[in-house]
Coordinates of C-alpha atoms in Angstrom, one line a residue:
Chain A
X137 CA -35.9 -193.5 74.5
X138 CA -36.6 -190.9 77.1
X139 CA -33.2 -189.6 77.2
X140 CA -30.5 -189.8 73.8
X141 CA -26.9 -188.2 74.0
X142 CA -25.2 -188.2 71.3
X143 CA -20.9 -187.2 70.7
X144 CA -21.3 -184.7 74.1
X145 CA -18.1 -182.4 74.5
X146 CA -17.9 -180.1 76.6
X147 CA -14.8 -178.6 77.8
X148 CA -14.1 -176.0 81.1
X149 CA -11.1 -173.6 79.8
X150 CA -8.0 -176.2 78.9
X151 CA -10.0 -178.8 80.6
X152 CA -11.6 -181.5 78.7
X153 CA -14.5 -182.8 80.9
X154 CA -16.8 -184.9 78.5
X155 CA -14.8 -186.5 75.6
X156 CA -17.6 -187.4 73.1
X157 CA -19.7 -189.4 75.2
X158 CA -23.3 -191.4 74.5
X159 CA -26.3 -192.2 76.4
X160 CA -29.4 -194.0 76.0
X161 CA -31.9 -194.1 79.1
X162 CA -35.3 -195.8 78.3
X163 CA -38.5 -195.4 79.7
X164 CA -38.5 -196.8 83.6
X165 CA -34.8 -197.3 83.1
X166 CA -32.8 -196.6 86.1
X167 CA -29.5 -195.7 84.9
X168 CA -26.5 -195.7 87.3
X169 CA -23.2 -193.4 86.5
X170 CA -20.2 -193.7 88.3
X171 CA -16.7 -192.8 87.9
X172 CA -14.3 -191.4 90.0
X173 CA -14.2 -187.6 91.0
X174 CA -12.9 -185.1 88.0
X175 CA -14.2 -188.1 85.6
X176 CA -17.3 -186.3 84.4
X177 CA -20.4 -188.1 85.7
X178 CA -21.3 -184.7 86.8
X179 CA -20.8 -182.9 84.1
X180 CA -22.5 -185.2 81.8
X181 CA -25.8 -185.2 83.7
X182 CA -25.7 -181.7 84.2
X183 CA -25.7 -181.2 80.8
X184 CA -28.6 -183.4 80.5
X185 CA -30.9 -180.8 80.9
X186 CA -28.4 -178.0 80.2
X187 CA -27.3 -176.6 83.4
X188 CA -24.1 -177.3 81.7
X189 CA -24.0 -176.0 77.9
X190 CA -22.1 -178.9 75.9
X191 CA -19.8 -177.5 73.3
X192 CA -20.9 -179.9 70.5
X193 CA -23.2 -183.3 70.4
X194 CA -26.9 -183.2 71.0
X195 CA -29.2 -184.1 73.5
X196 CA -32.7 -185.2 73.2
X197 CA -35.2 -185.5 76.2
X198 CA -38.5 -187.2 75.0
X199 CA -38.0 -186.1 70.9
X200 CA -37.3 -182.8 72.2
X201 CA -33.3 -182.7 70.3
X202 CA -31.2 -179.8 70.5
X203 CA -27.8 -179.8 68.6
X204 CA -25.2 -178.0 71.4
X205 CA -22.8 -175.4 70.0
X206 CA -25.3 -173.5 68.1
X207 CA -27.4 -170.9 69.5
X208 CA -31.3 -172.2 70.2
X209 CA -34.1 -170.6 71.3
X210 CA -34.8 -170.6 75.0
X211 CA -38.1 -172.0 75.1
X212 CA -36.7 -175.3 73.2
X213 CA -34.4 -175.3 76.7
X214 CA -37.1 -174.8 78.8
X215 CA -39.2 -177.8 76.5
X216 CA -36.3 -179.7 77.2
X217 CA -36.4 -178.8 81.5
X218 CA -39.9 -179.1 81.8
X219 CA -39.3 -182.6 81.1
X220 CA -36.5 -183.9 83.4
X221 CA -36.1 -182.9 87.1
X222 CA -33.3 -182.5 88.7
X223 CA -32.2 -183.0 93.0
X224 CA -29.1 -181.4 94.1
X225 CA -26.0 -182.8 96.1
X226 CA -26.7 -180.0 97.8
X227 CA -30.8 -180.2 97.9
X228 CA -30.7 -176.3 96.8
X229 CA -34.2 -175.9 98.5
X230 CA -35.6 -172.6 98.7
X231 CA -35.2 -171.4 102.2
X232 CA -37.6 -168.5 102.0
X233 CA -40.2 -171.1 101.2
X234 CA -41.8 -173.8 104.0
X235 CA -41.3 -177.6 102.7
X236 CA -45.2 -177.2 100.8
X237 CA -44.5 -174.1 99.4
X238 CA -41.0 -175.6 97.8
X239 CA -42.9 -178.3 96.4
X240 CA -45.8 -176.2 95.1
X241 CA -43.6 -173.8 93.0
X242 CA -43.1 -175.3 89.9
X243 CA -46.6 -176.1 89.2
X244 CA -48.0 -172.7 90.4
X245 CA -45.4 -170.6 88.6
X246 CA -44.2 -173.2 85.8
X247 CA -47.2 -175.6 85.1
X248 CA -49.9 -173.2 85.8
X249 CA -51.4 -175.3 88.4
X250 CA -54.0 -174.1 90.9
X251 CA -53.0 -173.0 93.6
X252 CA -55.3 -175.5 95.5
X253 CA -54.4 -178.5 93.4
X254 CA -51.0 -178.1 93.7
X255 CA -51.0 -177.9 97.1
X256 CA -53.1 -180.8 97.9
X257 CA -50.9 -182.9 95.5
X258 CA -48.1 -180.8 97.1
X259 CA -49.2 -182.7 100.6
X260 CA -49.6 -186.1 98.9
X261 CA -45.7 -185.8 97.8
X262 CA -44.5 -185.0 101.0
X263 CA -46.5 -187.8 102.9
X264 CA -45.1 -190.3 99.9
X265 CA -41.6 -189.2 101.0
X266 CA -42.4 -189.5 104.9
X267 CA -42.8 -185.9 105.6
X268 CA -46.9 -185.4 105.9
X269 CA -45.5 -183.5 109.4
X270 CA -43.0 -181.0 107.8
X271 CA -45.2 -179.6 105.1
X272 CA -44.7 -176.0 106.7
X273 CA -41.4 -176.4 108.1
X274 CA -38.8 -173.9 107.1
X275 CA -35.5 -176.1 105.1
X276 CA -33.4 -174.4 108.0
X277 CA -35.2 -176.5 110.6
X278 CA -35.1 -179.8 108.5
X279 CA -32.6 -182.8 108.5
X280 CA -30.3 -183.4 105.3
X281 CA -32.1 -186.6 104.7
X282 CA -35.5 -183.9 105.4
X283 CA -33.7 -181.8 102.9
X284 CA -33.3 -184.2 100.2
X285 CA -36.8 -185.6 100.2
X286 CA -38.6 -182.6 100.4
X287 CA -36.6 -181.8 96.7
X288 CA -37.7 -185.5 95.7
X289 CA -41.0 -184.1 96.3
X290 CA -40.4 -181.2 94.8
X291 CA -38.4 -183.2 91.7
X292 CA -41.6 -185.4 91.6
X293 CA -43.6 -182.5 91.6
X294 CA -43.2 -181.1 88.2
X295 CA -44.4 -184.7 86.7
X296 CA -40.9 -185.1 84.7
X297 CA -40.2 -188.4 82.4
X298 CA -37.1 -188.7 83.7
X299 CA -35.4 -187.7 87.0
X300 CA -31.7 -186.6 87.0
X301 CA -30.3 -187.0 90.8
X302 CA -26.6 -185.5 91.0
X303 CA -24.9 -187.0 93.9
X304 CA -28.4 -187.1 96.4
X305 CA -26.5 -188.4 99.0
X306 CA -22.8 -187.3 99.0
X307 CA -23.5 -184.0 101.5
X308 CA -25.1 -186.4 104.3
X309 CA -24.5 -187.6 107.0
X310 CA -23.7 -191.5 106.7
X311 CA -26.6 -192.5 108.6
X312 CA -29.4 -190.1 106.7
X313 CA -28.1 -192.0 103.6
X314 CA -30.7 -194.3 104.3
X315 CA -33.5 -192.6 103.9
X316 CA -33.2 -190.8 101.1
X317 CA -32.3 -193.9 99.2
X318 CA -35.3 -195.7 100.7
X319 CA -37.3 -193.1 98.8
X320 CA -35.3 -193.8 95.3
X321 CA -36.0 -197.4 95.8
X322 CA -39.5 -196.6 95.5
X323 CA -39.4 -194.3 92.9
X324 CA -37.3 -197.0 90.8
X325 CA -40.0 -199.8 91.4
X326 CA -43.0 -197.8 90.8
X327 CA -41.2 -197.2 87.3
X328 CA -39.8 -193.6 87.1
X329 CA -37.2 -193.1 85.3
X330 CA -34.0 -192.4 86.6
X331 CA -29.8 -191.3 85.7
X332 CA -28.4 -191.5 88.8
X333 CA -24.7 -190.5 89.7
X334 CA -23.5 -191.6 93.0
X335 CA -21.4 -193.7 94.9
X336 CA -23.7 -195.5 96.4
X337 CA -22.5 -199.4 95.1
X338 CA -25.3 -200.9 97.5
X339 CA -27.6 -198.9 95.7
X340 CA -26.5 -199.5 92.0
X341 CA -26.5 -203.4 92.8
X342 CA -30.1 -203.5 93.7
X343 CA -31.9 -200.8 91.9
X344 CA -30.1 -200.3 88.4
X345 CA -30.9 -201.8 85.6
X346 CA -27.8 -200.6 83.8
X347 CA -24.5 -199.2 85.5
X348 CA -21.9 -196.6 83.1
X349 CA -18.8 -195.6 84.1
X350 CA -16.8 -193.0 83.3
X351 CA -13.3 -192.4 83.5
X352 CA -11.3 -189.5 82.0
X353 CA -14.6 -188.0 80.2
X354 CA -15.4 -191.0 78.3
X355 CA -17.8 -193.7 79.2
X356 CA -15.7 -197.3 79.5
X357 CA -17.5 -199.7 80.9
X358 CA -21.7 -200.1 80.7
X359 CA -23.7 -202.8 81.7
X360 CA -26.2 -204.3 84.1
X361 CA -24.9 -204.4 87.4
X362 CA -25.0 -208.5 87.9
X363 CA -21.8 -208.3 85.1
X364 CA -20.6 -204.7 86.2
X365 CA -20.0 -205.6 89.9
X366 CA -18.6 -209.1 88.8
X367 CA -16.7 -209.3 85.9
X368 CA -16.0 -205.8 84.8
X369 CA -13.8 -206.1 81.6
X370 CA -11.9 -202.4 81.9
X371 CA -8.8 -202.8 84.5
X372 CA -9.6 -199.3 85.7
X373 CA -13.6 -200.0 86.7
X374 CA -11.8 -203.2 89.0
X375 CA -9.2 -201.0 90.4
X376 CA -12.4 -198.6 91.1
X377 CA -14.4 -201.1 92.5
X378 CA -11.7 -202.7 95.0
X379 CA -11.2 -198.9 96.1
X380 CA -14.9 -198.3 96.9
X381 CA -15.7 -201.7 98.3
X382 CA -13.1 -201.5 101.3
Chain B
X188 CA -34.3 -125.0 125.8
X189 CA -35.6 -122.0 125.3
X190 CA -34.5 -121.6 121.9
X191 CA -36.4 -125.1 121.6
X192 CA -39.6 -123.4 122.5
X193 CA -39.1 -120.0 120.6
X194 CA -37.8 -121.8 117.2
X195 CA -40.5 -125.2 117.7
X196 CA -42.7 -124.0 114.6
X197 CA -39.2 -123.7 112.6
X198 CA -37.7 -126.8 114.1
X199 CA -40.9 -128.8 112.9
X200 CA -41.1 -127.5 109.9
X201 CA -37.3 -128.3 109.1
X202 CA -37.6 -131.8 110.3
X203 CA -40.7 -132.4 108.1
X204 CA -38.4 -131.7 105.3
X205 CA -35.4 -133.2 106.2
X206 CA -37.6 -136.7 106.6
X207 CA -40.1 -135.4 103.7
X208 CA -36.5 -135.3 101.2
X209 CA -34.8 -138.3 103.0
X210 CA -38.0 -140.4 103.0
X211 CA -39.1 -139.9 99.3
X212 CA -35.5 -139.9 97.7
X213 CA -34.8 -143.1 99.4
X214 CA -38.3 -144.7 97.7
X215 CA -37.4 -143.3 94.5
X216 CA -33.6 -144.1 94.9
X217 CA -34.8 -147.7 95.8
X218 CA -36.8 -148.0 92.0
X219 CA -34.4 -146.2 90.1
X220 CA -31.4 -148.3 92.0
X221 CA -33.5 -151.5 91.4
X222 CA -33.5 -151.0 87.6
X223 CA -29.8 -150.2 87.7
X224 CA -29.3 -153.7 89.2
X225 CA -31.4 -155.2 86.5
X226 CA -28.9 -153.7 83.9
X227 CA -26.3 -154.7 85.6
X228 CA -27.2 -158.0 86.4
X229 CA -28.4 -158.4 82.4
X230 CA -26.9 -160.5 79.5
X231 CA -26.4 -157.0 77.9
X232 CA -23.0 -156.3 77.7
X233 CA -24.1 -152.5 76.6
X234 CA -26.5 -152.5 80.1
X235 CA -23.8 -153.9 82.1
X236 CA -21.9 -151.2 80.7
X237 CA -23.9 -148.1 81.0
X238 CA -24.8 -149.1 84.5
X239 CA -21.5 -149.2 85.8
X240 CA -21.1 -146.1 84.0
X241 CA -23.7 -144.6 85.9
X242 CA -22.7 -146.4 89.8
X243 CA -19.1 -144.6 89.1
X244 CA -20.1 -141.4 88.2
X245 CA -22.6 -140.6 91.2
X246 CA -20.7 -143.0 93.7
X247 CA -16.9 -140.4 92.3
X248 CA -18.5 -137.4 92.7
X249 CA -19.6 -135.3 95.6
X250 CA -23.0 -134.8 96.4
X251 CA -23.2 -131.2 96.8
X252 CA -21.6 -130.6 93.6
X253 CA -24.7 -133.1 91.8
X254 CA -27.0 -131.3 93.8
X255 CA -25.7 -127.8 92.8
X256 CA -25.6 -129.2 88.9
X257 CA -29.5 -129.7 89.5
X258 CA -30.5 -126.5 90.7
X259 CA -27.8 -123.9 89.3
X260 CA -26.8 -126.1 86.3
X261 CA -29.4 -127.1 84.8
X262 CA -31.4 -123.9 84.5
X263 CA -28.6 -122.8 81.8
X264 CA -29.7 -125.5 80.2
X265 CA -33.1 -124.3 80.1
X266 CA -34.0 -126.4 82.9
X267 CA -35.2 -124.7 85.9
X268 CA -36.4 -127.1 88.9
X269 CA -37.6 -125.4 91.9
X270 CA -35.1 -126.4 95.3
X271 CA -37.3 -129.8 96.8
X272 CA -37.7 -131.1 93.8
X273 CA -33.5 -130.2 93.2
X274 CA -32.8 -131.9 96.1
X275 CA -34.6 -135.1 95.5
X276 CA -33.4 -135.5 92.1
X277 CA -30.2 -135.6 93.0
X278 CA -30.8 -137.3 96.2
X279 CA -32.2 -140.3 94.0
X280 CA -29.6 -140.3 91.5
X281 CA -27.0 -140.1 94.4
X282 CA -28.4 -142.8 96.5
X283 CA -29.5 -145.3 93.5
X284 CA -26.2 -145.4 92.8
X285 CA -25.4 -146.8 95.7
X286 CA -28.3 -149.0 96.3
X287 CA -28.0 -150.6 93.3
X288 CA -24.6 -152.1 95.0
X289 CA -26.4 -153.0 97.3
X290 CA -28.7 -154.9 95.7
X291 CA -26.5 -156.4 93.1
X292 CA -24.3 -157.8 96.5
X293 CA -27.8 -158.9 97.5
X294 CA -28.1 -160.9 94.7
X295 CA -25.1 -162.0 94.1
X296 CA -25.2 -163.4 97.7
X297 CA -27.8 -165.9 96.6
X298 CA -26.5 -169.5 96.2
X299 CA -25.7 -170.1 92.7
X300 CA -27.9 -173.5 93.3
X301 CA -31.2 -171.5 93.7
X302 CA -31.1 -170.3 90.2
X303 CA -30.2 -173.8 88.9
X304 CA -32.8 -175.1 91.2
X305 CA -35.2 -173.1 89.2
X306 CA -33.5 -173.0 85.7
X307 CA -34.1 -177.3 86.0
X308 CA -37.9 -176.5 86.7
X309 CA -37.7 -174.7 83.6
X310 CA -38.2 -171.4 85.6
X311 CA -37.9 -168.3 83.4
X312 CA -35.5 -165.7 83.8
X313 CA -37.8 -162.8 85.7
X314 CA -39.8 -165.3 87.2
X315 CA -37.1 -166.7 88.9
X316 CA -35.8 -163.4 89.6
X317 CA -38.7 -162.1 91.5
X318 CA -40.2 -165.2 93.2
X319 CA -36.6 -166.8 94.1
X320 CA -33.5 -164.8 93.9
X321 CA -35.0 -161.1 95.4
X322 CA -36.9 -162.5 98.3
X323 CA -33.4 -164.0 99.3
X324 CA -31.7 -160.9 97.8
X325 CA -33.6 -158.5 99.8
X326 CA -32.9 -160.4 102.9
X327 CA -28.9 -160.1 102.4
X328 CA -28.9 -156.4 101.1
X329 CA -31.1 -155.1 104.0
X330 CA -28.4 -154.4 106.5
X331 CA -26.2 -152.3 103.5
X332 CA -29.4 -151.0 102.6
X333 CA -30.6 -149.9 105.9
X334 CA -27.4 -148.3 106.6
X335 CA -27.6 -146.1 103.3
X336 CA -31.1 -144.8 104.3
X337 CA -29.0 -143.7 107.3
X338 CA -26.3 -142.1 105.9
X339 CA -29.2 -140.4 102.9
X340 CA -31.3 -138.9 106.2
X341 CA -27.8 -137.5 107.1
X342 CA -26.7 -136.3 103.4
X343 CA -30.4 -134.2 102.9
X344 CA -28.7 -131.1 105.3
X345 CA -26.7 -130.5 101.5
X346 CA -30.1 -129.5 100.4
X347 CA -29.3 -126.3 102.7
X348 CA -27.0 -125.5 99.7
X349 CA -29.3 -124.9 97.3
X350 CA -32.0 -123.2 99.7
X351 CA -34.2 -125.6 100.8
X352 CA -35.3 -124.9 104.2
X353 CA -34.5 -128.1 105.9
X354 CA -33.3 -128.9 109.8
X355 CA -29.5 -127.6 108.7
X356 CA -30.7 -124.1 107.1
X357 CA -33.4 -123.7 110.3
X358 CA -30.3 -124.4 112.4
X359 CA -28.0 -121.5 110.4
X360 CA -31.2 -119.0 110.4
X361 CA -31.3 -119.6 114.3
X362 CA -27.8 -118.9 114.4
X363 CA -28.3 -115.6 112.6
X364 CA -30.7 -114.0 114.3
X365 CA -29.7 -115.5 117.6
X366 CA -26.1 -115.8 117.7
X367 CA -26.5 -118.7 119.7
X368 CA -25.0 -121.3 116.7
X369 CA -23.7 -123.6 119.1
X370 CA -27.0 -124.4 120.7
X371 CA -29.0 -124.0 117.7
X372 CA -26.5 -126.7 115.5
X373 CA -26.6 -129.0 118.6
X374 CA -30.3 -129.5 118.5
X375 CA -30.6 -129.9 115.1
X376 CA -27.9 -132.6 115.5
X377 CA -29.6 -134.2 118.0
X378 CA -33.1 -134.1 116.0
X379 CA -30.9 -135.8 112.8
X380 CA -29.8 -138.2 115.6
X381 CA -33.3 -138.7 117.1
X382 CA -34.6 -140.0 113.7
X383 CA -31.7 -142.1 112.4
X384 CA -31.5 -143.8 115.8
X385 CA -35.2 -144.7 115.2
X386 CA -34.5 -145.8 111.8
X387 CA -32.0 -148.4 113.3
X388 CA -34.5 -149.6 115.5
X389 CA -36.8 -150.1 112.9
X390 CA -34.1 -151.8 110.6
X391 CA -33.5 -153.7 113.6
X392 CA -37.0 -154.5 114.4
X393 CA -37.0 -155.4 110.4
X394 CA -34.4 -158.3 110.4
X395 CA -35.4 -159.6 113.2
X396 CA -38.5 -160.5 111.5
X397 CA -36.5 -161.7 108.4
X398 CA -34.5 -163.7 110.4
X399 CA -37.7 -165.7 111.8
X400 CA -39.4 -166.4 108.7
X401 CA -36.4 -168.4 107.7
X402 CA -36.9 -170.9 110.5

């Protein structure tokens, strides 16, 4: 397993967000999560590489396990981070830093890479995600759909197991949507590993191998999406699923 | 005019340290006001604390009477600092306290998503500090900042107080021996206004710059 939850609560003042929940994501797995808003998809993979501190359960990223409601030692976090990436609803690019120079920071200041190095495998990233021409564009004078493949690139950059995309395309534009997705497609059939939350039910259907959904900080329904999208047993997934599909 | 050409050696000498005091208690207000954002900005509770402490105490009290503590205070505490160096120390404490506002607005100003951005790289803490949340930081507190450089140039004439020979005390010795105040406090003004007014172009000139580099 790349990625094992285990009993995850976490709770925001009164608010119960994650109610116990497990997950298992294997290696190449692409792993869907979807849910309605205020259900906890976000939370959950938020806490997957502790952006979010869980109140009690533990999460393990490649046999790196931390038990949540004690204190641990901030390196095991950072063990734990160095080995997932994450992309942003809201890319969270650095805009003092051109497209190259976003991709190239986590292995110069992180990993310790070259400067060199990184930047020619800083240049291969972008060309893989279409942008060979933007390497020293500014974010401010990229597209959204720029945007989000420059932080694939910069995701794919630190050379994590497992990739943890938070909503990639719910601040675009419908029509960027595209080609961001495009790029996950690839990512998914070259074999990286992938938790996913989005909306995106075109997506889910083609690239996922499994689809979770949460309702209410619980998971309730888990599958592959050929029974997920079909014969969902939960009455609340099919009331979801009629929503989303008109 | 005349009093322009009688009093130039003076006048010179007073503007060299009026921008001499403004200049180095603004670099050494910058440092000092840098690590009083650190503290406040830390996990500390006892930092947070002692800073905010410190920000209330020089940003409630007046200036003169900090400067006066320095140089008339202290010395009955054994202490006895000659009138620049007076004036500076307070100057720095003074104006720290304020640019550390500054800064902290600065950096609170930066999108909570850059530091999770580089927490999920596994970014440490003063790493991400100096190579991601500053350089953003800096850009946002510049204006604040650049005003309080300003407003530090205009605040050195309290070194006249404790009797530093500045633009203000040249001003009051023309007076004195001239009786011509009025003239003699007008050019000085304008001399204060001559160097803040290039400040602002400079500040100007300064985000300008800023502003390209983000696109």
């Amino acid at each position: 397993m790349i990625v094992s939850v285990r009993g995850l609560r976490k709770r925001f003042g009164d608010l119960e967000v994650l109610k116990g929940v497990d997950l298992d994501v294997g290696r190449g797995e692409v792993v869907v999560v979807m849910g309605p808003s205020g259900s906890g998809k976000t939370t959950l993979i938020r806490c997957l590489n502790l952006l979010e501190e869980p109140e009690a359960g533990t999460v393990s990223v490649c046999g790196t396990e931390l038990a949540c409601g004690v204190r641990h030692p901030a390196g095991q976090v950072r063990e734990l981070r160095r080995r997932t990436a994450m992309v942003f609803q809201q890319f969270n690019l650095f805009p003092h830093l051109t497209a190259l120079q976003n991709v190239m920071e986590g292995p110069v200041s992180v990993r310790r890479v070259p400067r060199a190095q990184a930047a020619a495998r800083g240049r291969e990233l972008l060309a893989r995600v279409g942008l060979a021409d933007k390497c020293d564009c500014y974010p401010a004078k990229l597209s959204g759909g720029q945007k989000q493949r420059v932080a694939i690139a910069r995701a794919l950059a630190m050379e994590p197991e497992v990739i943890l995309f938070d909503e990639p395309t719910s601040a675009l534009d419908p029509e960027l949507h595209a080609e961001v997705l495009q790029v996950m497609r690839e990512l998914a059939r070259e074999g990286m590993t992938m938790v996913v939350v989005t909306h995106e039910t075109a997506f889910a259907r083609e690239v996922a191998d499994r689809v979770v959904f949460m309702d209410g900080g619980t998971v309730i329904e888990e599958g592959p999406p050929s029974r997920f999208f079909t014969t969902p047993d939960h009455p609340r997934v099919r009331a979801f699923l009629r929503l989303v599909a008109s | 005019m005349d009093l322009l050409i009688d009093f130039l050696p003076d006048l010179l000498t007073g503007l060299g340290v009026t921008i001499v005091l403004g200049v180095v208690s603004f670099i050494l207000g910058s440092a000092v006001g840098a690590l009083v954002t650190l503290a406040r900005i830390s996990s500390s509770r006892t930092l947070r604390t002692l800073a905010a402490a410190y920000v209330s105490v020089f940003r409630g009290t007046p200036l003169l009477i900090q400067i006066m503590i320095v140089y008339f205070g202290l010395p009955q505490l054994g202490l006895e600092i000659p009138p620049i160096p007076s004036a500076i120390i307070a100057f720095t404490l003074f104006s720290a306290a304020y640019l550390s506002e500054n800064f902290r607005a600065g950096v609170l100003g930066v999108d909570r998503g850059q530091w999770e951005a580089a927490a999920s790289m596994a970014m440490p803490y003063w790493k991400t500090l100096r190579r991601i949340i500053f350089p953003q930081a800096i850009r946002i507190a510049t204006p604040a900042v650049g005003s309080r450089f300003v407003a530090l140039m205009k605040d050195t004439s309290l070194a006249s107080a404790v009797t530093v020979v500045e633009l203000t005390r040249v001003a009051e010795g023309i007076g004195t021996s001239t009786f011509r105040y009025m003239e003699a406090l007008l050019l000085v003004g304008l001399l204060y206004w001559l160097v803040n007014t290039l400040l602002q172009i400079g500040q100007q000139a300064l985000e300008r710059r800023m502003r390209r580099a983000y696109a």
